[in-house]
Amino acid sequence: LPAPDPADPAGLDDLLSEDEKEVRSAVRQMLDASAEPYIAEWFENGGIPNIRELTKELGSLGVLGMHLEGYGCAGMSAVEYGLACLEIEATDSGLRSLVSVQGSLAMFAIWRWGSEEQKQEWLPQMAAGDAIGCFGLTEPDVGSDPGSMQTRARRDGDDWVLDGRKMWISNAPYADVAVVWAKTDEGVRGFIVPTGTPGFSAPEIKHKLSLRASATGELVLDGVRLPASAMLPEARGLKGPLACLNEARYGIVWGSLGAARSSMETARRYARERVQFGKPIGAFQLTQQKLADMSLEYTKGYLLALHLGRRKDSGLLRPEQVSIGKLNNVREAIEICRTARTILGANGISLEYPVIRHQNNLESVLTYEGTVEMHTLVLGQLLTGEPAFR
Ligand code: FAD
C-alpha cells in the first residue's frame, strides 16, 4: 500500500468520483489564476475591484446556481456543489459568500418560488454572472427571529409598495436585483426588486473586520413601488426564506472546511520550515498535537459534509441535519484557524499568510445563516422534543 498523503491522511479522496474530482480541480484552477494572488489585497482594501468580471468568470465556470436545473444553470450534484464551495472558501469566505448568496439565496428563491416568467427573466443572466443578486431578510432590529420583521408590503391598486430597512445584506452594494422579504396582510411574502427602482438604495456597511472581500450593505426601501408580477407567487410565510437559508447553509457545511484546510495546510508547511531551539517547530510534541487535532477535526467534518451531501443527492436531507453540519463544521473550522494561528506565532496575525483572514472571516460565518446558538437549539429540540427558542 502507498503511504498516506499528509494533506489527506485518512484517504478521503477515495470517496469521490472522477467527475467530482474534475469539478474540484476546475474550480481550483480558476481561483488560482483569478483570485488567489489578489485575495489578501482585496481583503485589506475592503472590496474586489473587478467584481463584475470575476462574477462573470464564476458564471462561465458554472458555479452560480450550480446545483439548480434548467434556465442556464449547471444542474450539478449537491456533492459537486459542496466541493466547489470548499475550494472557493479555501480562497476566501467572502468569495464563497458571493457565490452562496447568488446561487443558494437569490437564484434559489426565484427557482423554487418564482413564476415561469420570473425564472426566464432572471435565472439565465444570474447563472451567467451578468446580473448579481442579493437576499434581504435581516433587519436592524430583527436577526435570529425573522418572524418579527418590520418591513411592510402593502397593496396599492395592482401594485405593491414596500417600506422598511434590511441590514447586513451581502452583495447589496453592487447587486442588480434584490430578493426582499416583507410582511403583508397575508403574512411574509418575497419580492423581486430591481435595484434601480425609485425609493431603493443600498449603502455599504463600512468598518467590518471580517468578510472584507465581500461587500455588505443596508437595503433602504422608501415607498418602493413594484408591479404585481414582482411577488414570488409560490412562497407563503417564513418557509419561503427558510428554504433558501437551508440551501445556503448546506454550502457553508462544505465551505467552512475550505477555510480550515487552507489554514491547516499553511500551519503544517510552516511547522516543517520554522526552526526554533535548533529544530523545526513541527518536531515538538506540542506542535504535533495541534496538527493532529486539526487534522482529526477536519477529517470528521469532511465525512459529515460528504454524508449530508450524499443524503441531499438522494433527496433525504432534513433541515435539522443541515443544522448539525453547519454547527459542527463552522465551529471546528474556526477552532482549526485559531490553532493554526498559534503555530505561525507573530506571522499568524499578518495578512502575508491566509490564516488570520480566514479566522476573521469565519466570525461572520459563525453568525450568519443561523448563529451557533440557533443551530444548537434546533439540535436541542430534535434531541428532546422541547423547543427552547423563546
Ligand atoms: P441576534 O439575532 O440579535 O443575536 C445576537 C446573539 O443572541 C447571538 O449570539 C444569538 O445566537 C443570540 N440569541 C438570539 N436569540 C436567542 C435565543 N432565543 N436563545 C439563545 N440565544 C439567542 N442577512 C441577510 O438577510 N442576508 C444577507 O445576505 C446577510 N449577509 C450577512 C453578511 C455578514 C458579513 C453578516 C455578519 C451577517 C449577514 N446577514 C445577512 C445577517 C445574519 O444572518 C444575522 O446577523 C444573523 O441572523 C444573526 O442576527 P443578528 O446579528 O441580528 O443577531
GROMACS .gro file of C-alpha atoms and ligand atoms in nm:
model
  443
    1LEU     CA    1   0.000   0.000   0.000
    2PRO     CA    2   0.127   0.353  -0.077
    3ALA     CA    3   0.197   0.579   0.223
    4PRO     CA    4  -0.092   0.817   0.304
    5ASP     CA    5  -0.074   1.172   0.166
    6PRO     CA    6  -0.001   1.412   0.457
    7ALA     CA    7  -0.254   1.651   0.303
    8ASP     CA    8  -0.519   1.375   0.313
    9PRO     CA    9  -0.405   1.131   0.582
   10ALA     CA   10  -0.733   0.938   0.604
   11GLY     CA   11  -0.754   0.894   0.224
   12LEU     CA   12  -1.082   1.086   0.191
   13ASP     CA   13  -1.017   1.143  -0.178
   14ASP     CA   14  -1.108   0.781  -0.247
   15LEU     CA   15  -1.467   0.868  -0.155
   16LEU     CA   16  -1.502   1.097  -0.457
   17SER     CA   17  -1.585   1.001  -0.816
   18GLU     CA   18  -1.365   1.111  -1.105
   19ASP     CA   19  -1.632   1.363  -1.211
   20GLU     CA   20  -1.637   1.510  -0.863
   21LYS     CA   21  -1.259   1.544  -0.860
   22GLU     CA   22  -1.273   1.714  -1.200
   23VAL     CA   23  -1.521   1.974  -1.078
   24ARG     CA   24  -1.295   2.039  -0.781
   25SER     CA   25  -0.985   2.089  -0.991
   26ALA     CA   26  -1.162   2.313  -1.246
   27VAL     CA   27  -1.273   2.543  -0.965
   28ARG     CA   28  -0.927   2.537  -0.806
   29GLN     CA   29  -0.760   2.622  -1.138
   30MET     CA   30  -0.984   2.922  -1.196
   31LEU     CA   31  -0.928   3.052  -0.842
   32ASP     CA   32  -0.552   3.002  -0.861
   33ALA     CA   33  -0.542   3.219  -1.172
   34SER     CA   34  -0.803   3.485  -1.094
   35ALA     CA   35  -0.839   3.521  -0.718
   36GLU     CA   36  -0.569   3.358  -0.505
   37PRO     CA   37  -0.290   3.604  -0.596
   38TYR     CA   38  -0.507   3.908  -0.516
   39ILE     CA   39  -0.729   3.799  -0.230
   40ALA     CA   40  -0.518   3.935   0.057
   41GLU     CA   41  -0.511   4.275  -0.114
   42TRP     CA   42  -0.889   4.267  -0.173
   43PHE     CA   43  -0.940   4.183   0.193
   44GLU     CA   44  -0.706   4.460   0.305
   45ASN     CA   45  -0.862   4.720   0.076
   46GLY     CA   46  -1.216   4.609   0.164
   47GLY     CA   47  -1.351   4.501  -0.173
   48ILE     CA   48  -1.300   4.331  -0.508
   49PRO     CA   49  -1.229   4.599  -0.771
   50ASN     CA   50  -1.316   4.377  -1.069
   51ILE     CA   51  -1.623   4.222  -0.908
   52ARG     CA   52  -1.827   4.218  -1.232
   53GLU     CA   53  -1.556   4.039  -1.436
   54LEU     CA   54  -1.489   3.794  -1.155
   55THR     CA   55  -1.861   3.717  -1.118
   56LYS     CA   56  -1.882   3.654  -1.493
   57GLU     CA   57  -1.585   3.423  -1.472
   58LEU     CA   58  -1.756   3.230  -1.191
   59GLY     CA   59  -2.065   3.220  -1.412
   60SER     CA   60  -1.871   3.078  -1.709
   61LEU     CA   61  -1.729   2.815  -1.478
   62GLY     CA   62  -2.088   2.716  -1.392
   63VAL     CA   63  -2.075   2.768  -1.016
   64LEU     CA   64  -2.357   3.025  -0.992
   65GLY     CA   65  -2.677   2.833  -0.918
   66MET     CA   66  -2.459   2.530  -0.982
   67HIS     CA   67  -2.695   2.274  -0.827
   68LEU     CA   68  -3.011   2.410  -0.993
   69GLU     CA   69  -3.165   2.252  -1.304
   70GLY     CA   70  -3.258   2.445  -1.618
   71TYR     CA   71  -3.257   2.819  -1.700
   72GLY     CA   72  -2.886   2.821  -1.782
   73CYS     CA   73  -2.784   2.659  -1.452
   74ALA     CA   74  -2.528   2.378  -1.446
   75GLY     CA   75  -2.750   2.114  -1.278
   76MET     CA   76  -2.460   1.959  -1.085
   77SER     CA   77  -2.498   1.732  -0.783
   78ALA     CA   78  -2.509   1.854  -0.424
   79VAL     CA   79  -2.169   1.695  -0.359
   80GLU     CA   80  -2.015   1.872  -0.661
   81TYR     CA   81  -2.165   2.199  -0.540
   82GLY     CA   82  -2.022   2.131  -0.193
   83LEU     CA   83  -1.675   2.060  -0.331
   84ALA     CA   84  -1.689   2.388  -0.525
   85CYS     CA   85  -1.786   2.574  -0.206
   86LEU     CA   86  -1.492   2.416  -0.023
   87GLU     CA   87  -1.244   2.527  -0.290
   88ILE     CA   88  -1.390   2.877  -0.310
   89GLU     CA   89  -1.380   2.923   0.067
   90ALA     CA   90  -1.025   2.788   0.076
   91THR     CA   91  -0.952   3.108  -0.116
   92ASP     CA   92  -1.183   3.328   0.094
   93SER     CA   93  -1.516   3.308   0.277
   94GLY     CA   94  -1.616   3.638   0.116
   95LEU     CA   95  -1.592   3.486  -0.231
   96ARG     CA   96  -1.791   3.184  -0.118
   97SER     CA   97  -2.048   3.425   0.025
   98LEU     CA   98  -2.080   3.589  -0.316
   99VAL     CA   99  -2.145   3.250  -0.474
  100SER     CA  100  -2.380   3.131  -0.196
  101VAL     CA  101  -2.588   3.447  -0.193
  102GLN     CA  102  -2.614   3.447  -0.570
  103GLY     CA  103  -2.692   3.077  -0.620
  104SER     CA  104  -2.841   2.945  -0.299
  105LEU     CA  105  -3.029   3.252  -0.177
  106ALA     CA  106  -3.126   3.488  -0.461
  107MET     CA  107  -3.139   3.240  -0.752
  108PHE     CA  108  -3.279   2.958  -0.541
  109ALA     CA  109  -3.561   3.185  -0.417
  110ILE     CA  110  -3.662   3.259  -0.778
  111TRP     CA  111  -3.605   2.899  -0.894
  112ARG     CA  112  -3.807   2.748  -0.608
  113TRP     CA  113  -4.078   3.009  -0.553
  114GLY     CA  114  -4.089   3.218  -0.873
  115SER     CA  115  -4.329   3.223  -1.170
  116GLU     CA  116  -4.217   3.088  -1.507
  117GLU     CA  117  -4.176   3.447  -1.634
  118GLN     CA  118  -3.964   3.543  -1.332
  119LYS     CA  119  -3.740   3.239  -1.383
  120GLN     CA  120  -3.698   3.311  -1.754
  121GLU     CA  121  -3.619   3.675  -1.689
  122TRP     CA  122  -3.369   3.640  -1.405
  123LEU     CA  123  -3.210   3.296  -1.380
  124PRO     CA  124  -3.013   3.279  -1.708
  125GLN     CA  125  -2.850   3.619  -1.654
  126MET     CA  126  -2.775   3.539  -1.290
  127ALA     CA  127  -2.628   3.198  -1.378
  128ALA     CA  128  -2.402   3.368  -1.632
  129GLY     CA  129  -2.293   3.626  -1.374
  130ASP     CA  130  -2.435   3.911  -1.585
  131ALA     CA  131  -2.670   4.008  -1.303
  132ILE     CA  132  -2.573   3.997  -0.935
  133GLY     CA  133  -2.837   3.918  -0.673
  134CYS     CA  134  -2.877   3.976  -0.301
  135PHE     CA  135  -3.121   3.846  -0.040
  136GLY     CA  136  -3.275   4.071   0.222
  137LEU     CA  137  -3.415   3.908   0.533
  138THR     CA  138  -3.224   4.053   0.833
  139GLU     CA  139  -3.321   4.397   0.961
  140PRO     CA  140  -3.159   4.643   1.204
  141ASP     CA  141  -3.382   4.516   1.488
  142VAL     CA  142  -3.453   4.165   1.362
  143GLY     CA  143  -3.195   3.889   1.318
  144SER     CA  144  -3.243   3.540   1.459
  145ASP     CA  145  -3.621   3.591   1.486
  146PRO     CA  146  -3.724   3.683   1.130
  147GLY     CA  147  -4.093   3.632   1.217
  148SER     CA  148  -4.077   3.974   1.386
  149MET     CA  149  -3.972   4.153   1.067
  150GLN     CA  150  -4.091   4.510   1.028
  151THR     CA  151  -4.052   4.566   0.655
  152ARG     CA  152  -4.402   4.600   0.509
  153ALA     CA  153  -4.551   4.549   0.164
  154ARG     CA  154  -4.898   4.695   0.104
  155ARG     CA  155  -5.127   4.678  -0.194
  156ASP     CA  156  -5.198   4.995  -0.391
  157GLY     CA  157  -5.430   4.903  -0.677
  158ASP     CA  158  -5.246   4.624  -0.859
  159ASP     CA  159  -4.907   4.745  -0.736
  160TRP     CA  160  -4.715   4.661  -0.421
  161VAL     CA  161  -4.543   4.933  -0.216
  162LEU     CA  162  -4.251   4.830   0.009
  163ASP     CA  163  -4.129   5.025   0.311
  164GLY     CA  164  -3.860   4.924   0.558
  165ARG     CA  165  -3.491   4.857   0.614
  166LYS     CA  166  -3.278   4.549   0.571
  167MET     CA  167  -2.934   4.520   0.731
  168TRP     CA  168  -2.617   4.317   0.677
  169ILE     CA  169  -2.706   4.219   0.323
  170SER     CA  170  -2.422   4.052   0.131
  171ASN     CA  171  -2.366   4.171  -0.230
  172ALA     CA  172  -2.615   4.457  -0.175
  173PRO     CA  173  -2.390   4.749  -0.278
  174TYR     CA  174  -2.339   4.612  -0.631
  175ALA     CA  175  -2.646   4.393  -0.675
  176ASP     CA  176  -2.870   4.433  -0.979
  177VAL     CA  177  -3.160   4.261  -0.812
  178ALA     CA  178  -3.269   4.205  -0.452
  179VAL     CA  179  -3.499   3.934  -0.323
  180VAL     CA  180  -3.671   4.113  -0.036
  181TRP     CA  181  -3.892   3.953   0.229
  182ALA     CA  182  -4.169   4.168   0.372
  183LYS     CA  183  -4.484   4.133   0.579
  184THR     CA  184  -4.817   4.172   0.404
  185ASP     CA  185  -5.174   4.138   0.534
  186GLU     CA  186  -5.148   3.772   0.436
  187GLY     CA  187  -4.813   3.703   0.607
  188VAL     CA  188  -4.450   3.709   0.485
  189ARG     CA  189  -4.405   3.727   0.106
  190GLY     CA  190  -4.100   3.759  -0.119
  191PHE     CA  191  -4.046   4.029  -0.383
  192ILE     CA  192  -3.803   4.063  -0.671
  193VAL     CA  193  -3.676   4.420  -0.661
  194PRO     CA  194  -3.457   4.553  -0.944
  195THR     CA  195  -3.214   4.774  -0.757
  196GLY     CA  196  -3.274   5.070  -0.991
  197THR     CA  197  -3.636   5.100  -0.870
  198PRO     CA  198  -3.706   5.451  -0.728
  199GLY     CA  199  -3.703   5.455  -0.346
  200PHE     CA  200  -3.447   5.173  -0.327
  201SER     CA  201  -3.087   5.225  -0.218
  202ALA     CA  202  -2.815   5.002  -0.075
  203PRO     CA  203  -2.547   5.195   0.116
  204GLU     CA  204  -2.239   4.994   0.202
  205ILE     CA  205  -2.167   4.898   0.563
  206LYS     CA  206  -1.812   5.009   0.641
  207HIS     CA  207  -1.561   4.922   0.915
  208LYS     CA  208  -1.604   4.543   0.900
  209LEU     CA  209  -1.308   4.342   1.027
  210SER     CA  210  -1.446   4.020   0.877
  211LEU     CA  211  -1.552   3.923   0.523
  212ARG     CA  212  -1.377   4.233   0.396
  213ALA     CA  213  -1.355   4.099   0.041
  214SER     CA  214  -1.736   4.077   0.034
  215ALA     CA  215  -1.945   4.393   0.012
  216THR     CA  216  -2.222   4.414   0.272
  217GLY     CA  217  -2.497   4.675   0.265
  218GLU     CA  218  -2.821   4.802   0.403
  219LEU     CA  219  -3.134   4.793   0.190
  220VAL     CA  220  -3.336   5.112   0.223
  221LEU     CA  221  -3.691   5.075   0.095
  222ASP     CA  222  -3.881   5.404   0.091
  223GLY     CA  223  -4.212   5.361  -0.089
  224VAL     CA  224  -4.064   5.121  -0.344
  225ARG     CA  225  -4.345   5.063  -0.596
  226LEU     CA  226  -4.348   4.728  -0.774
  227PRO     CA  227  -4.589   4.568  -1.020
  228ALA     CA  228  -4.800   4.272  -0.901
  229SER     CA  229  -4.569   4.047  -1.104
  230ALA     CA  230  -4.276   4.124  -0.868
  231MET     CA  231  -4.410   3.897  -0.594
  232LEU     CA  232  -4.282   3.539  -0.575
  233PRO     CA  233  -4.615   3.358  -0.618
  234GLU     CA  234  -4.525   3.028  -0.453
  235ALA     CA  235  -4.362   3.150  -0.130
  236ARG     CA  236  -4.604   3.197   0.158
  237GLY     CA  237  -4.492   3.261   0.513
  238LEU     CA  238  -4.147   3.213   0.665
  239LYS     CA  239  -4.096   2.881   0.493
  240GLY     CA  240  -4.016   3.089   0.181
  241PRO     CA  241  -3.693   3.243   0.312
  242LEU     CA  242  -3.613   2.948   0.540
  243ALA     CA  243  -3.598   2.706   0.245
  244CYS     CA  244  -3.341   2.936   0.082
  245LEU     CA  245  -3.134   2.961   0.401
  246ASN     CA  246  -3.128   2.586   0.421
  247GLU     CA  247  -2.969   2.571   0.075
  248ALA     CA  248  -2.704   2.826   0.162
  249ARG     CA  249  -2.628   2.657   0.494
  250TYR     CA  250  -2.559   2.336   0.311
  251GLY     CA  251  -2.289   2.519   0.111
  252ILE     CA  252  -2.139   2.651   0.436
  253VAL     CA  253  -2.112   2.297   0.578
  254TRP     CA  254  -1.858   2.237   0.299
  255GLY     CA  255  -1.724   2.587   0.254
  256SER     CA  256  -1.609   2.634   0.614
  257LEU     CA  257  -1.385   2.328   0.567
  258GLY     CA  258  -1.207   2.516   0.288
  259ALA     CA  259  -1.105   2.797   0.522
  260ALA     CA  260  -0.994   2.530   0.771
  261ARG     CA  261  -0.794   2.338   0.510
  262SER     CA  262  -0.610   2.646   0.391
  263SER     CA  263  -0.517   2.743   0.749
  264MET     CA  264  -0.421   2.389   0.847
  265GLU     CA  265  -0.203   2.338   0.540
  266THR     CA  266  -0.035   2.673   0.593
  267ALA     CA  267   0.042   2.573   0.952
  268ARG     CA  268   0.171   2.230   0.851
  269ARG     CA  269   0.413   2.377   0.597
  270TYR     CA  270   0.521   2.646   0.839
  271ALA     CA  271   0.582   2.391   1.116
  272ARG     CA  272   0.820   2.200   0.891
  273GLU     CA  273   1.020   2.508   0.793
  274ARG     CA  274   1.029   2.727   1.102
  275VAL     CA  275   1.325   2.640   1.321
  276GLN     CA  276   1.345   2.726   1.694
  277PHE     CA  277   1.573   2.573   1.956
  278GLY     CA  278   1.760   2.408   1.669
  279LYS     CA  279   1.464   2.207   1.535
  280PRO     CA  280   1.166   2.261   1.307
  281ILE     CA  281   0.877   2.352   1.538
  282GLY     CA  282   0.687   2.059   1.384
  283ALA     CA  283   0.934   1.829   1.563
  284PHE     CA  284   0.800   1.939   1.904
  285GLN     CA  285   0.526   1.724   2.052
  286LEU     CA  286   0.306   2.021   2.140
  287THR     CA  287   0.302   2.132   1.774
  288GLN     CA  288   0.234   1.778   1.657
  289GLN     CA  289  -0.059   1.759   1.897
  290LYS     CA  290  -0.205   2.074   1.740
  291LEU     CA  291  -0.154   1.943   1.386
  292ALA     CA  292  -0.301   1.605   1.475
  293ASP     CA  293  -0.610   1.757   1.639
  294MET     CA  294  -0.669   1.990   1.342
  295SER     CA  295  -0.636   1.701   1.102
  296LEU     CA  296  -0.881   1.486   1.302
  297GLU     CA  297  -1.146   1.756   1.322
  298TYR     CA  298  -1.108   1.834   0.952
  299THR     CA  299  -1.143   1.467   0.864
  300LYS     CA  300  -1.459   1.427   1.076
  301GLY     CA  301  -1.609   1.747   0.938
  302TYR     CA  302  -1.539   1.635   0.582
  303LEU     CA  303  -1.702   1.296   0.639
  304LEU     CA  304  -2.007   1.472   0.782
  305ALA     CA  305  -2.025   1.712   0.485
  306LEU     CA  306  -1.996   1.427   0.237
  307HIS     CA  307  -2.259   1.223   0.419
  308LEU     CA  308  -2.501   1.518   0.418
  309GLY     CA  309  -2.420   1.579   0.050
  310ARG     CA  310  -2.497   1.222  -0.046
  311ARG     CA  311  -2.824   1.246   0.150
  312LYS     CA  312  -2.909   1.567  -0.034
  313ASP     CA  313  -2.843   1.399  -0.366
  314SER     CA  314  -3.080   1.120  -0.263
  315GLY     CA  315  -3.347   1.372  -0.159
  316LEU     CA  316  -3.317   1.266   0.205
  317LEU     CA  317  -3.159   1.570   0.370
  318ARG     CA  318  -3.363   1.728   0.652
  319PRO     CA  319  -3.308   2.089   0.766
  320GLU     CA  320  -3.211   1.967   1.115
  321GLN     CA  321  -2.932   1.764   0.957
  322VAL     CA  322  -2.805   2.074   0.778
  323SER     CA  323  -2.802   2.242   1.122
  324ILE     CA  324  -2.582   1.960   1.255
  325GLY     CA  325  -2.335   2.018   0.972
  326LYS     CA  326  -2.335   2.397   0.993
  327LEU     CA  327  -2.297   2.396   1.372
  328ASN     CA  328  -2.016   2.144   1.381
  329ASN     CA  329  -1.818   2.242   1.076
  330VAL     CA  330  -1.809   2.618   1.126
  331ARG     CA  331  -1.731   2.581   1.496
  332GLU     CA  332  -1.448   2.335   1.428
  333ALA     CA  333  -1.321   2.534   1.128
  334ILE     CA  334  -1.275   2.849   1.334
  335GLU     CA  335  -1.103   2.643   1.605
  336ILE     CA  336  -0.867   2.500   1.342
  337CYS     CA  337  -0.787   2.852   1.221
  338ARG     CA  338  -0.720   2.968   1.578
  339THR     CA  339  -0.487   2.675   1.641
  340ALA     CA  340  -0.311   2.726   1.308
  341ARG     CA  341  -0.268   3.091   1.400
  342THR     CA  342  -0.073   2.995   1.713
  343ILE     CA  343   0.163   2.773   1.511
  344LEU     CA  344   0.254   3.071   1.294
  345GLY     CA  345   0.340   3.280   1.600
  346ALA     CA  346   0.360   3.650   1.513
  347ASN     CA  347   0.335   3.572   1.142
  348GLY     CA  348  -0.007   3.430   1.225
  349ILE     CA  349  -0.153   3.778   1.264
  350SER     CA  350  -0.021   3.902   0.930
  351LEU     CA  351  -0.212   3.916   0.601
  352GLU     CA  352   0.105   3.776   0.443
  353TYR     CA  353  -0.046   3.442   0.544
  354PRO     CA  354  -0.412   3.347   0.493
  355VAL     CA  355  -0.478   3.225   0.847
  356ILE     CA  356  -0.593   3.538   1.032
  357ARG     CA  357  -0.803   3.636   0.728
  358HIS     CA  358  -0.983   3.300   0.735
  359GLN     CA  359  -1.023   3.320   1.111
  360ASN     CA  360  -1.174   3.668   1.098
  361ASN     CA  361  -1.399   3.568   0.807
  362LEU     CA  362  -1.532   3.270   0.997
  363GLU     CA  363  -1.655   3.503   1.273
  364SER     CA  364  -1.921   3.614   1.022
  365VAL     CA  365  -1.986   3.261   0.904
  366LEU     CA  366  -2.042   3.157   1.266
  367THR     CA  367  -2.318   3.420   1.292
  368TYR     CA  368  -2.488   3.434   0.953
  369GLU     CA  369  -2.724   3.172   0.818
  370GLY     CA  370  -2.831   3.095   1.175
  371THR     CA  371  -2.600   3.155   1.469
  372VAL     CA  372  -2.427   2.876   1.660
  373GLU     CA  373  -2.690   2.924   1.931
  374MET     CA  374  -2.982   2.885   1.687
  375HIS     CA  375  -2.845   2.563   1.539
  376THR     CA  376  -2.773   2.433   1.890
  377LEU     CA  377  -3.140   2.495   1.976
  378VAL     CA  378  -3.251   2.319   1.657
  379LEU     CA  379  -3.048   2.014   1.757
  380GLY     CA  380  -3.164   2.050   2.118
  381GLN     CA  381  -3.524   2.038   2.003
  382LEU     CA  382  -3.453   1.733   1.788
  383LEU     CA  383  -3.291   1.554   2.082
  384THR     CA  384  -3.550   1.641   2.346
  385GLY     CA  385  -3.870   1.732   2.163
  386GLU     CA  386  -3.862   2.063   2.353
  387PRO     CA  387  -3.835   2.391   2.160
  388ALA     CA  388  -3.624   2.634   2.369
  389PHE     CA  389  -3.623   2.933   2.132
  390ARG     CA  390  -3.848   3.154   2.343
  391FAD     P1  391  -2.928   3.849   1.706
  391FAD     O1  392  -3.039   3.767   1.650
  391FAD     O2  393  -2.962   3.981   1.768
  391FAD     O3  394  -2.847   3.761   1.808
  391FAD     C1  395  -2.746   3.812   1.896
  391FAD     C2  396  -2.700   3.697   1.985
  391FAD     O4  397  -2.810   3.649   2.065
  391FAD     C3  398  -2.650   3.576   1.905
  391FAD     O5  399  -2.545   3.512   1.973
  391FAD     C4  400  -2.771   3.485   1.904
  391FAD     O6  401  -2.741   3.348   1.883
  391FAD     C5  402  -2.826   3.510   2.042
  391FAD     N1  403  -2.969   3.475   2.052
  391FAD     C6  404  -3.072   3.530   1.985
  391FAD     N2  405  -3.187   3.468   2.017
  391FAD     C7  406  -3.154   3.370   2.105
  391FAD     C8  407  -3.227   3.267   2.174
  391FAD     N3  408  -3.359   3.251   2.157
  391FAD     N4  409  -3.158   3.185   2.255
  391FAD     C9  410  -3.025   3.196   2.271
  391FAD     N5  411  -2.950   3.289   2.209
  391FAD    C10  412  -3.014   3.375   2.127
  391FAD     N6  413  -2.871   3.857   0.643
  391FAD    C11  414  -2.947   3.853   0.529
  391FAD     O7  415  -3.070   3.854   0.534
  391FAD     N7  416  -2.886   3.849   0.406
  391FAD    C12  417  -2.751   3.850   0.391
  391FAD     O8  418  -2.701   3.846   0.277
  391FAD    C13  419  -2.669   3.855   0.508
  391FAD     N8  420  -2.533   3.865   0.498
  391FAD    C14  421  -2.457   3.884   0.611
  391FAD    C15  422  -2.320   3.909   0.598
  391FAD    C16  423  -2.242   3.933   0.712
  391FAD    C17  424  -2.097   3.966   0.698
  391FAD    C18  425  -2.302   3.924   0.841
  391FAD    C19  426  -2.219   3.945   0.964
  391FAD    C20  427  -2.438   3.899   0.853
  391FAD    C21  428  -2.517   3.880   0.739
  391FAD     N9  429  -2.656   3.862   0.749
  391FAD    C22  430  -2.734   3.858   0.635
  391FAD    C23  431  -2.722   3.873   0.879
  391FAD    C24  432  -2.717   3.746   0.963
  391FAD     O9  433  -2.797   3.647   0.905
  391FAD    C25  434  -2.760   3.782   1.106
  391FAD    O10  435  -2.655   3.858   1.161
  391FAD    C26  436  -2.790   3.661   1.192
  391FAD    O11  437  -2.912   3.602   1.154
  391FAD    C27  438  -2.798   3.695   1.342
  391FAD    O12  439  -2.880   3.803   1.361
  391FAD     P2  440  -2.828   3.928   1.449
  391FAD    O13  441  -2.695   3.967   1.403
  391FAD    O14  442  -2.937   4.031   1.446
  391FAD    O15  443  -2.812   3.871   1.593
   0.00000   0.00000   0.00000
